[in-house]
mmCIF file of C-alpha atoms in Angstrom:
data_model
loop_
_atom_site.group_PDB
_atom_site.id
_atom_site.type_symbol
_atom_site.label_atom_id
_atom_site.label_comp_id
_atom_site.label_asym_id
_atom_site.label_seq_id
_atom_site.Cartn_x
_atom_site.Cartn_y
_atom_site.Cartn_z
ATOM 1 C CA MET A 1 71.630 113.371 82.836
ATOM 2 C CA LEU A 2 74.718 115.478 83.519
ATOM 3 C CA ILE A 3 77.508 113.258 84.865
ATOM 4 C CA GLY A 4 80.460 114.872 86.597
ATOM 5 C CA CYS A 5 83.900 113.582 87.532
ATOM 6 C CA PRO A 6 86.211 115.620 89.789
ATOM 7 C CA LYS A 7 89.908 115.076 90.343
ATOM 8 C CA GLU A 8 90.643 112.850 93.343
ATOM 9 C CA ILE A 9 92.120 114.807 96.258
ATOM 10 C CA LYS A 10 92.928 112.054 98.750
ATOM 11 C CA PRO A 11 96.713 112.069 99.269
ATOM 12 C CA GLN A 12 98.599 110.106 96.607
ATOM 13 C CA GLU A 13 95.376 109.029 94.874
ATOM 14 C CA PHE A 14 96.041 108.931 91.140
ATOM 15 C CA ARG A 15 92.996 107.007 89.914
ATOM 16 C CA VAL A 16 90.053 108.718 88.233
ATOM 17 C CA GLY A 17 86.343 107.890 88.327
ATOM 18 C CA LEU A 18 85.722 107.983 84.570
ATOM 19 C CA THR A 19 87.894 106.814 81.692
ATOM 20 C CA PRO A 20 87.518 108.339 78.221
ATOM 21 C CA ALA A 21 85.856 105.061 77.206
ATOM 22 C CA ALA A 22 83.211 105.542 79.924
ATOM 23 C CA VAL A 23 82.659 109.123 78.759
ATOM 24 C CA ARG A 24 82.175 107.940 75.193
ATOM 25 C CA GLU A 25 79.668 105.333 76.373
ATOM 26 C CA ALA A 26 77.694 107.887 78.403
ATOM 27 C CA VAL A 27 77.616 110.355 75.516
ATOM 28 C CA ALA A 28 76.424 107.601 73.164
ATOM 29 C CA HIS A 29 73.479 107.098 75.528
ATOM 30 C CA GLY A 30 72.562 110.765 75.270
ATOM 31 C CA HIS A 31 74.146 112.084 78.467
ATOM 32 C CA ASP A 32 76.431 115.037 79.050
ATOM 33 C CA VAL A 33 79.733 114.648 80.936
ATOM 34 C CA ILE A 34 81.918 117.213 82.664
ATOM 35 C CA ILE A 35 85.457 116.428 83.821
ATOM 36 C CA GLU A 36 87.616 118.575 86.070
ATOM 37 C CA THR A 37 90.754 119.613 84.222
ATOM 38 C CA GLY A 38 93.650 117.276 84.953
ATOM 39 C CA ALA A 39 91.423 114.672 86.626
ATOM 40 C CA GLY A 40 92.806 111.813 84.570
ATOM 41 C CA LEU A 41 96.475 112.733 84.388
ATOM 42 C CA GLY A 42 97.527 110.419 87.206
ATOM 43 C CA ALA A 43 96.073 107.483 85.285
ATOM 44 C CA GLY A 44 97.523 108.583 81.972
ATOM 45 C CA PHE A 45 94.435 110.288 80.470
ATOM 46 C CA ASP A 46 94.865 113.934 79.448
ATOM 47 C CA ASP A 47 92.116 116.478 78.887
ATOM 48 C CA ALA A 48 92.391 116.026 75.123
ATOM 49 C CA ALA A 49 91.372 112.370 75.464
ATOM 50 C CA TYR A 50 88.237 113.356 77.354
ATOM 51 C CA LEU A 51 87.402 116.123 74.872
ATOM 52 C CA ALA A 52 87.748 113.639 72.026
ATOM 53 C CA ALA A 53 85.342 111.316 73.840
ATOM 54 C CA GLY A 54 82.747 114.071 74.079
ATOM 55 C CA ALA A 55 83.241 115.507 77.567
ATOM 56 C CA GLU A 56 83.364 119.147 78.594
ATOM 57 C CA ILE A 57 86.410 120.139 80.646
ATOM 58 C CA VAL A 58 85.710 122.438 83.597
ATOM 59 C CA ALA A 59 88.245 124.381 85.617
ATOM 60 C CA THR A 60 87.328 123.418 89.175
ATOM 61 C CA ALA A 61 85.883 120.689 91.354
ATOM 62 C CA GLU A 62 83.332 123.222 92.589
ATOM 63 C CA ALA A 63 81.932 123.423 89.075
ATOM 64 C CA VAL A 64 81.615 119.649 88.875
ATOM 65 C CA PHE A 65 79.757 119.345 92.167
ATOM 66 C CA ALA A 66 77.571 122.388 91.491
ATOM 67 C CA ARG A 67 76.418 121.265 88.056
ATOM 68 C CA ALA A 68 76.390 117.460 88.026
ATOM 69 C CA ASP A 69 73.285 115.374 88.585
ATOM 70 C CA MET A 70 75.548 112.401 89.316
ATOM 71 C CA VAL A 71 79.108 112.625 90.642
ATOM 72 C CA VAL A 72 81.314 109.632 89.814
ATOM 73 C CA LYS A 73 84.500 109.207 91.860
ATOM 74 C CA VAL A 74 86.896 106.569 93.111
ATOM 75 C CA LYS A 75 87.564 107.295 96.777
ATOM 76 C CA GLU A 76 85.172 108.414 99.481
ATOM 77 C CA PRO A 77 84.446 112.162 99.354
ATOM 78 C CA GLN A 78 86.764 114.184 101.561
ATOM 79 C CA ALA A 79 85.350 116.801 103.945
ATOM 80 C CA ILE A 80 85.599 119.658 101.447
ATOM 81 C CA GLU A 81 83.855 117.526 98.828
ATOM 82 C CA ARG A 82 81.111 116.423 101.181
ATOM 83 C CA ALA A 83 80.271 120.062 101.849
ATOM 84 C CA ARG A 84 79.496 120.443 98.126
ATOM 85 C CA LEU A 85 77.012 117.568 97.895
ATOM 86 C CA ARG A 86 73.290 118.252 97.851
ATOM 87 C CA GLU A 87 69.939 116.511 98.098
ATOM 88 C CA GLY A 88 68.737 115.112 94.789
ATOM 89 C CA GLN A 89 72.293 114.470 93.614
ATOM 90 C CA ILE A 90 73.675 110.950 93.080
ATOM 91 C CA LEU A 91 77.128 110.070 94.393
ATOM 92 C CA PHE A 92 78.608 106.894 92.890
ATOM 93 C CA THR A 93 81.939 105.891 94.445
ATOM 94 C CA TYR A 94 83.621 103.820 97.133
ATOM 95 C CA LEU A 95 82.395 104.928 100.573
ATOM 96 C CA HIS A 96 83.485 102.445 103.289
ATOM 97 C CA LEU A 97 81.194 104.091 105.835
ATOM 98 C CA ALA A 98 81.391 101.556 108.678
ATOM 99 C CA PRO A 99 84.676 102.863 110.157
ATOM 100 C CA ASP A 100 83.963 106.498 109.201
ATOM 101 C CA PRO A 101 81.290 108.203 111.338
ATOM 102 C CA ASP A 102 82.262 111.709 110.183
ATOM 103 C CA GLN A 103 81.716 110.870 106.532
ATOM 104 C CA THR A 104 78.451 109.114 107.334
ATOM 105 C CA ARG A 105 77.097 112.100 109.254
ATOM 106 C CA ASP A 106 78.074 114.494 106.468
ATOM 107 C CA LEU A 107 76.452 112.388 103.760
ATOM 108 C CA LEU A 108 73.259 112.126 105.777
ATOM 109 C CA ALA A 109 73.257 115.876 106.403
ATOM 110 C CA SER A 110 73.747 116.601 102.693
ATOM 111 C CA GLY A 111 70.737 114.516 101.670
ATOM 112 C CA VAL A 112 72.722 113.008 98.785
ATOM 113 C CA THR A 113 71.788 109.645 97.298
ATOM 114 C CA ALA A 114 75.047 107.771 97.844
ATOM 115 C CA ILE A 115 75.649 104.434 96.129
ATOM 116 C CA ALA A 116 78.763 102.608 97.301
ATOM 117 C CA TYR A 117 80.745 100.473 94.890
ATOM 118 C CA GLU A 118 81.758 98.112 97.680
ATOM 119 C CA THR A 119 78.207 97.006 98.582
ATOM 120 C CA VAL A 120 76.807 96.463 95.072
ATOM 121 C CA THR A 121 76.273 92.715 94.697
ATOM 122 C CA ASP A 122 75.799 90.174 91.912
ATOM 123 C CA ALA A 123 73.740 87.040 91.353
ATOM 124 C CA SER A 124 76.461 84.779 92.758
ATOM 125 C CA GLY A 125 76.742 86.743 95.998
ATOM 126 C CA GLY A 126 79.933 88.504 94.924
ATOM 127 C CA LEU A 127 80.878 92.174 95.000
ATOM 128 C CA PRO A 128 81.532 93.017 91.337
ATOM 129 C CA LEU A 129 82.652 96.616 91.875
ATOM 130 C CA LEU A 130 84.926 95.761 94.762
ATOM 131 C CA ALA A 131 86.437 92.701 93.083
ATOM 132 C CA PRO A 132 88.680 94.538 90.576
ATOM 133 C CA MET A 133 90.320 96.625 93.295
ATOM 134 C CA SER A 134 90.499 93.586 95.563
ATOM 135 C CA GLU A 135 92.390 91.805 92.798
ATOM 136 C CA VAL A 136 94.753 94.755 92.406
ATOM 137 C CA ALA A 137 95.284 95.206 96.157
ATOM 138 C CA GLY A 138 95.763 91.467 96.653
ATOM 139 C CA ARG A 139 98.420 91.279 93.965
ATOM 140 C CA LEU A 140 100.131 94.382 95.330
ATOM 141 C CA ALA A 141 100.197 93.178 98.936
ATOM 142 C CA PRO A 142 103.160 90.777 98.619
ATOM 143 C CA GLN A 143 105.071 93.335 96.532
ATOM 144 C CA VAL A 144 104.747 96.101 99.112
ATOM 145 C CA GLY A 145 105.261 93.587 101.912
ATOM 146 C CA ALA A 146 108.507 92.427 100.320
ATOM 147 C CA TRP A 147 109.665 96.064 100.208
ATOM 148 C CA ALA A 148 108.696 96.551 103.865
ATOM 149 C CA LEU A 149 110.707 93.432 104.751
ATOM 150 C CA HIS A 150 113.885 95.171 103.607
ATOM 151 C CA LYS A 151 116.168 95.873 106.549
ATOM 152 C CA ALA A 152 116.398 99.552 105.576
ATOM 153 C CA ASN A 153 112.644 99.812 106.142
ATOM 154 C CA GLY A 154 112.739 98.157 109.563
ATOM 155 C CA GLY A 155 111.936 94.679 108.294
ATOM 156 C CA ARG A 156 113.681 91.377 108.991
ATOM 157 C CA GLY A 157 115.834 91.560 105.888
ATOM 158 C CA VAL A 158 114.312 88.401 104.428
ATOM 159 C CA LEU A 159 114.162 87.716 100.676
ATOM 160 C CA MET A 160 110.759 86.416 99.585
ATOM 161 C CA GLY A 161 112.096 83.557 97.476
ATOM 162 C CA GLY A 162 115.253 82.851 99.446
ATOM 163 C CA VAL A 163 118.358 81.653 97.619
ATOM 164 C CA PRO A 164 119.959 78.200 97.261
ATOM 165 C CA GLY A 165 120.713 76.967 100.737
ATOM 166 C CA VAL A 166 118.581 79.684 102.399
ATOM 167 C CA GLY A 167 114.855 79.227 102.936
ATOM 168 C CA PRO A 168 112.167 81.565 101.560
ATOM 169 C CA ALA A 169 109.991 83.983 103.511
ATOM 170 C CA ASP A 170 107.099 82.508 105.475
ATOM 171 C CA VAL A 171 103.901 84.337 104.461
ATOM 172 C CA VAL A 172 100.507 83.954 106.136
ATOM 173 C CA VAL A 173 97.406 85.258 104.378
ATOM 174 C CA ILE A 174 94.343 85.675 106.603
ATOM 175 C CA GLY A 175 91.293 85.352 104.382
ATOM 176 C CA GLY A 176 90.818 83.243 101.274
ATOM 177 C CA GLY A 177 88.532 85.542 99.268
ATOM 178 C CA VAL A 178 89.481 87.608 96.242
ATOM 179 C CA VAL A 179 92.181 89.622 98.027
ATOM 180 C CA GLY A 180 93.645 86.642 99.848
ATOM 181 C CA THR A 181 93.708 84.398 96.796
ATOM 182 C CA GLN A 182 95.457 86.998 94.667
ATOM 183 C CA ALA A 183 97.934 87.746 97.465
ATOM 184 C CA ALA A 184 98.704 84.060 97.907
ATOM 185 C CA ARG A 185 99.212 83.539 94.167
ATOM 186 C CA VAL A 186 101.683 86.388 93.876
ATOM 187 C CA ALA A 187 103.528 85.587 97.120
ATOM 188 C CA ALA A 188 103.903 81.968 96.034
ATOM 189 C CA GLY A 189 105.019 83.147 92.598
ATOM 190 C CA MET A 190 107.749 85.176 94.311
ATOM 191 C CA GLY A 191 108.950 81.944 95.861
ATOM 192 C CA ALA A 192 107.590 82.408 99.391
ATOM 193 C CA ASP A 193 106.215 79.613 101.561
ATOM 194 C CA VAL A 194 102.539 80.629 101.780
ATOM 195 C CA THR A 195 99.650 79.524 103.990
ATOM 196 C CA VAL A 196 96.088 80.803 103.527
ATOM 197 C CA LEU A 197 93.707 80.840 106.498
ATOM 198 C CA ASP A 198 89.933 80.875 106.046
ATOM 199 C CA ARG A 199 86.849 79.757 107.993
ATOM 200 C CA SER A 200 84.972 78.429 104.962
ATOM 201 C CA LEU A 201 85.719 74.777 104.326
ATOM 202 C CA PRO A 202 84.192 74.930 100.827
ATOM 203 C CA ARG A 203 86.491 77.832 100.026
ATOM 204 C CA LEU A 204 89.523 75.970 101.356
ATOM 205 C CA ARG A 205 88.559 72.940 99.247
ATOM 206 C CA TYR A 206 88.239 75.170 96.191
ATOM 207 C CA LEU A 207 91.667 76.728 96.761
ATOM 208 C CA ASP A 208 93.219 73.328 97.318
ATOM 209 C CA ASP A 209 91.608 71.867 94.187
ATOM 210 C CA VAL A 210 92.438 74.798 91.909
ATOM 211 C CA TYR A 211 95.940 75.677 93.102
ATOM 212 C CA ARG A 212 97.066 72.119 93.896
ATOM 213 C CA GLY A 213 99.676 72.838 96.503
ATOM 214 C CA VAL A 214 101.002 76.138 95.128
ATOM 215 C CA PHE A 215 100.199 77.362 98.624
ATOM 216 C CA LYS A 216 98.945 75.603 101.752
ATOM 217 C CA THR A 217 95.541 76.079 103.399
ATOM 218 C CA ARG A 218 94.506 75.958 107.045
ATOM 219 C CA TYR A 219 91.213 76.411 108.830
ATOM 220 C CA ALA A 220 91.287 79.817 110.533
ATOM 221 C CA SER A 221 90.791 78.788 114.137
ATOM 222 C CA THR A 222 92.085 81.080 116.852
ATOM 223 C CA ASP A 223 94.786 78.533 117.665
ATOM 224 C CA ALA A 224 95.914 78.139 114.047
ATOM 225 C CA THR A 225 96.137 81.889 113.560
ATOM 226 C CA ALA A 226 98.107 82.340 116.785
ATOM 227 C CA GLU A 227 100.471 79.524 115.834
ATOM 228 C CA LEU A 228 101.144 80.626 112.269
ATOM 229 C CA ILE A 229 101.811 84.289 112.985
ATOM 230 C CA THR A 230 104.640 83.333 115.343
ATOM 231 C CA ARG A 231 106.477 81.780 112.398
ATOM 232 C CA ALA A 232 105.569 84.374 109.794
ATOM 233 C CA ASP A 233 107.871 86.879 108.178
ATOM 234 C CA MET A 234 104.818 88.541 106.630
ATOM 235 C CA VAL A 235 101.114 88.476 107.553
ATOM 236 C CA ILE A 236 98.601 89.791 105.013
ATOM 237 C CA GLY A 237 95.162 90.732 106.360
ATOM 238 C CA ALA A 238 92.557 90.077 103.679
ATOM 239 C CA VAL A 239 89.273 89.645 105.540
ATOM 240 C CA LEU A 240 86.123 91.494 104.438
ATOM 241 C CA ILE A 241 82.582 91.588 105.780
ATOM 242 C CA PRO A 242 80.606 93.516 103.125
ATOM 243 C CA GLY A 243 79.721 96.993 104.326
ATOM 244 C CA ALA A 244 80.763 96.278 107.906
ATOM 245 C CA ALA A 245 83.870 97.038 109.911
ATOM 246 C CA ALA A 246 86.623 94.454 109.499
ATOM 247 C CA PRO A 247 87.028 92.046 112.447
ATOM 248 C CA LYS A 248 90.163 92.417 114.573
ATOM 249 C CA LEU A 249 91.954 89.104 114.138
ATOM 250 C CA VAL A 250 95.385 89.818 115.636
ATOM 251 C CA SER A 251 95.656 91.681 118.938
ATOM 252 C CA ARG A 252 98.442 93.964 120.074
ATOM 253 C CA ALA A 253 99.400 91.401 122.703
ATOM 254 C CA GLN A 254 100.036 88.887 119.916
ATOM 255 C CA LEU A 255 102.618 91.154 118.282
ATOM 256 C CA SER A 256 105.045 90.130 121.012
ATOM 257 C CA THR A 257 104.814 86.532 119.765
ATOM 258 C CA MET A 258 105.897 87.508 116.245
ATOM 259 C CA LYS A 259 109.445 87.696 114.928
ATOM 260 C CA PRO A 260 111.044 91.142 115.348
ATOM 261 C CA GLY A 261 110.914 92.933 112.014
ATOM 262 C CA ALA A 262 108.033 90.842 110.674
ATOM 263 C CA VAL A 263 105.646 92.747 108.397
ATOM 264 C CA ILE A 264 101.892 93.206 108.571
ATOM 265 C CA VAL A 265 100.084 94.282 105.382
ATOM 266 C CA ASP A 266 96.497 95.237 106.208
ATOM 267 C CA VAL A 267 94.497 95.272 102.981
ATOM 268 C CA ALA A 268 91.278 95.629 105.015
ATOM 269 C CA ILE A 269 92.287 99.053 106.329
ATOM 270 C CA ASP A 270 89.557 100.761 104.271
ATOM 271 C CA GLN A 271 87.075 98.962 106.518
ATOM 272 C CA GLY A 272 88.988 99.748 109.702
ATOM 273 C CA GLY A 273 91.648 97.052 109.430
ATOM 274 C CA CYS A 274 91.836 93.505 110.764
ATOM 275 C CA PHE A 275 94.763 94.035 113.160
ATOM 276 C CA GLU A 276 94.231 95.825 116.460
ATOM 277 C CA THR A 277 97.271 98.031 115.840
ATOM 278 C CA SER A 278 96.334 99.088 112.308
ATOM 279 C CA ARG A 279 95.840 102.741 111.379
ATOM 280 C CA ALA A 280 95.502 104.143 107.891
ATOM 281 C CA THR A 281 98.655 105.391 106.156
ATOM 282 C CA THR A 282 99.408 106.930 102.760
ATOM 283 C CA HIS A 283 101.667 106.082 99.838
ATOM 284 C CA GLN A 284 103.793 109.058 100.893
ATOM 285 C CA ASP A 285 104.337 107.637 104.395
ATOM 286 C CA PRO A 286 103.220 104.007 104.130
ATOM 287 C CA ILE A 287 104.754 102.189 107.109
ATOM 288 C CA TYR A 288 105.125 102.495 110.853
ATOM 289 C CA GLU A 289 106.323 100.217 113.630
ATOM 290 C CA VAL A 290 104.516 98.914 116.698
ATOM 291 C CA ASP A 291 106.392 96.696 119.166
ATOM 292 C CA GLY A 292 109.011 95.863 116.544
ATOM 293 C CA ILE A 293 106.478 94.852 113.870
ATOM 294 C CA VAL A 294 106.371 96.833 110.620
ATOM 295 C CA HIS A 295 102.835 97.824 109.566
ATOM 296 C CA TYR A 296 101.874 98.696 105.979
ATOM 297 C CA CYS A 297 98.322 100.078 106.049
ATOM 298 C CA VAL A 298 97.859 102.279 102.977
ATOM 299 C CA ALA A 299 94.151 102.940 102.586
ATOM 300 C CA ASN A 300 94.197 103.261 98.797
ATOM 301 C CA MET A 301 96.694 100.641 97.719
ATOM 302 C CA PRO A 302 95.458 100.374 94.100
ATOM 303 C CA GLY A 303 96.248 104.071 93.633
ATOM 304 C CA ALA A 304 99.892 103.043 93.320
ATOM 305 C CA VAL A 305 99.105 101.421 89.967
ATOM 306 C CA ALA A 306 96.603 104.033 88.907
ATOM 307 C CA ARG A 307 96.315 103.246 85.216
ATOM 308 C CA SER A 308 95.743 99.508 85.622
ATOM 309 C CA ALA A 309 93.395 100.117 88.543
ATOM 310 C CA THR A 310 91.392 102.824 86.752
ATOM 311 C CA LEU A 311 90.897 100.665 83.678
ATOM 312 C CA ALA A 312 89.849 97.663 85.784
ATOM 313 C CA LEU A 313 87.437 99.718 87.874
ATOM 314 C CA GLY A 314 85.973 101.460 84.831
ATOM 315 C CA ASN A 315 85.185 98.140 83.170
ATOM 316 C CA ALA A 316 83.174 97.109 86.218
ATOM 317 C CA THR A 317 81.383 100.361 87.064
ATOM 318 C CA MET A 318 80.424 101.463 83.555
ATOM 319 C CA PRO A 319 77.236 99.362 83.124
ATOM 320 C CA PHE A 320 75.895 100.460 86.516
ATOM 321 C CA MET A 321 76.726 104.103 85.835
ATOM 322 C CA ILE A 322 74.890 103.951 82.518
ATOM 323 C CA ALA A 323 71.869 102.342 84.190
ATOM 324 C CA LEU A 324 71.769 105.111 86.823
ATOM 325 C CA ALA A 325 72.065 107.793 84.151
ATOM 326 C CA ASN A 326 69.474 106.235 81.850
ATOM 327 C CA LYS A 327 66.863 105.463 84.483
ATOM 328 C CA GLY A 328 67.622 107.615 87.517
ATOM 329 C CA TRP A 329 68.567 106.044 90.842
ATOM 330 C CA HIS A 330 65.038 104.952 91.839
ATOM 331 C CA LYS A 331 64.128 102.999 88.712
ATOM 332 C CA ALA A 332 67.660 101.666 88.253
ATOM 333 C CA CYS A 333 67.667 100.276 91.802
ATOM 334 C CA ALA A 334 64.092 99.031 91.550
ATOM 335 C CA ASP A 335 64.989 97.147 88.370
ATOM 336 C CA ASP A 336 68.225 95.733 89.790
ATOM 337 C CA PRO A 337 68.286 94.539 93.407
ATOM 338 C CA HIS A 338 72.055 94.087 93.168
ATOM 339 C CA LEU A 339 72.508 97.797 92.428
ATOM 340 C CA ALA A 340 69.996 98.568 95.181
ATOM 341 C CA ALA A 341 72.316 96.808 97.626
ATOM 342 C CA GLY A 342 74.789 99.604 96.918
ATOM 343 C CA LEU A 343 72.438 102.288 98.232
ATOM 344 C CA ASN A 344 73.952 103.587 101.479
ATOM 345 C CA THR A 345 72.226 106.953 102.038
ATOM 346 C CA HIS A 346 69.251 108.795 100.576
ATOM 347 C CA ALA A 347 67.633 112.084 101.619
ATOM 348 C CA GLY A 348 69.127 111.988 105.090
ATOM 349 C CA GLN A 349 68.404 108.319 105.739
ATOM 350 C CA LEU A 350 70.956 105.550 106.204
ATOM 351 C CA THR A 351 70.082 102.598 103.973
ATOM 352 C CA ASN A 352 72.747 100.020 104.838
ATOM 353 C CA ALA A 353 72.086 97.811 107.851
ATOM 354 C CA ALA A 354 75.720 96.802 108.399
ATOM 355 C CA VAL A 355 76.798 100.434 108.589
ATOM 356 C CA GLY A 356 73.966 101.121 111.019
ATOM 357 C CA VAL A 357 75.167 98.332 113.298
ATOM 358 C CA ALA A 358 78.794 99.480 113.085
ATOM 359 C CA LEU A 359 77.975 103.100 113.902
ATOM 360 C CA ASN A 360 74.948 102.529 116.139
ATOM 361 C CA LEU A 361 72.692 104.497 113.795
ATOM 362 C CA PRO A 362 69.147 103.724 112.637
ATOM 363 C CA ALA A 363 68.975 102.333 109.119
ATOM 364 C CA ILE A 364 66.188 101.383 106.751
ATOM 365 C CA MET A 365 66.314 98.820 103.996
ATOM 366 C CA PRO A 366 66.561 100.136 100.418
ATOM 367 C CA ALA A 367 63.366 98.251 99.621
ATOM 368 C CA ALA A 368 61.470 100.588 101.916
ATOM 369 C CA LEU A 369 62.370 103.490 99.630
ATOM 370 C CA LEU A 370 61.857 101.595 96.399
ATOM 371 C CA ASP A 371 58.417 100.355 97.391
ATOM 372 C CA ALA A 372 57.276 103.807 98.472
#
């Protein structure tokens, strides 16, 4: 199979879909790889590294899309990229279709077989291709939130760890999954007073047992959320429903109950965000203010640490990419129901039920295609 990797064109996106190590692995399995020139520079991989691994360097993204049997990316294809996709081609990348009707319509119109990293599952019910970026984004959230708290950025001017005689920042993390746990760990490590909200009692017990008071836990009732955000200097939104739009957990009306200059960091913005007032921003222009509350809603947070993020993502995606290349999408998905869960579109059909519900579109189950 011919595997292609274009340069990412989303603003301030420095990650790359394939590392030289992934190229070397694909070539060892008998596949050919083409890389757009300069695709890896943002993550610290030059063309020479890809050539040494066995890839061919091509001059343009058009060449990658025109020639490749499978296109491997990081972020969802932008409009100009979607116009280059075709039926019979595999697209393997993050998609986040639920809040993005335009992308969904374009993928369906192209006929491409699109497999989304964020809906591939594992035997324990986890999301193995989302987890590495969730870990990165979770650990970044308190860092960027601390920056947004600076008075010069419109924040309250509160130091995360405080100083002797002055209390630390009060941080509330909504969601105790991968993102929330990593955010809580780092925020607590910065010296903040941290509370994690979640609706799963087993998860809260796990966090309490493992972290032993490093941060506090509360059941995420409506009342508890409303109470805690009034005291918070920073609120980190870390709630995910796989494949679906993120639930809106804090309304605009509730912003008036928060401290002026408090910061919201919405890590769920890729799935539409979990605050009513959230809208996607970029690393170039990351924050905005609504009713005196600073919002940080960058839709590709891990792109800020492109090398670490690319290496982490490549470790996770490589086995699935090799399976798709070795077997083709149909046999690879038939052999692995967890990979099949990543199938979002095929030949003009939507194959993810949660996306269908979010966008009010008909969807079929991947099994219907695999059994045909």
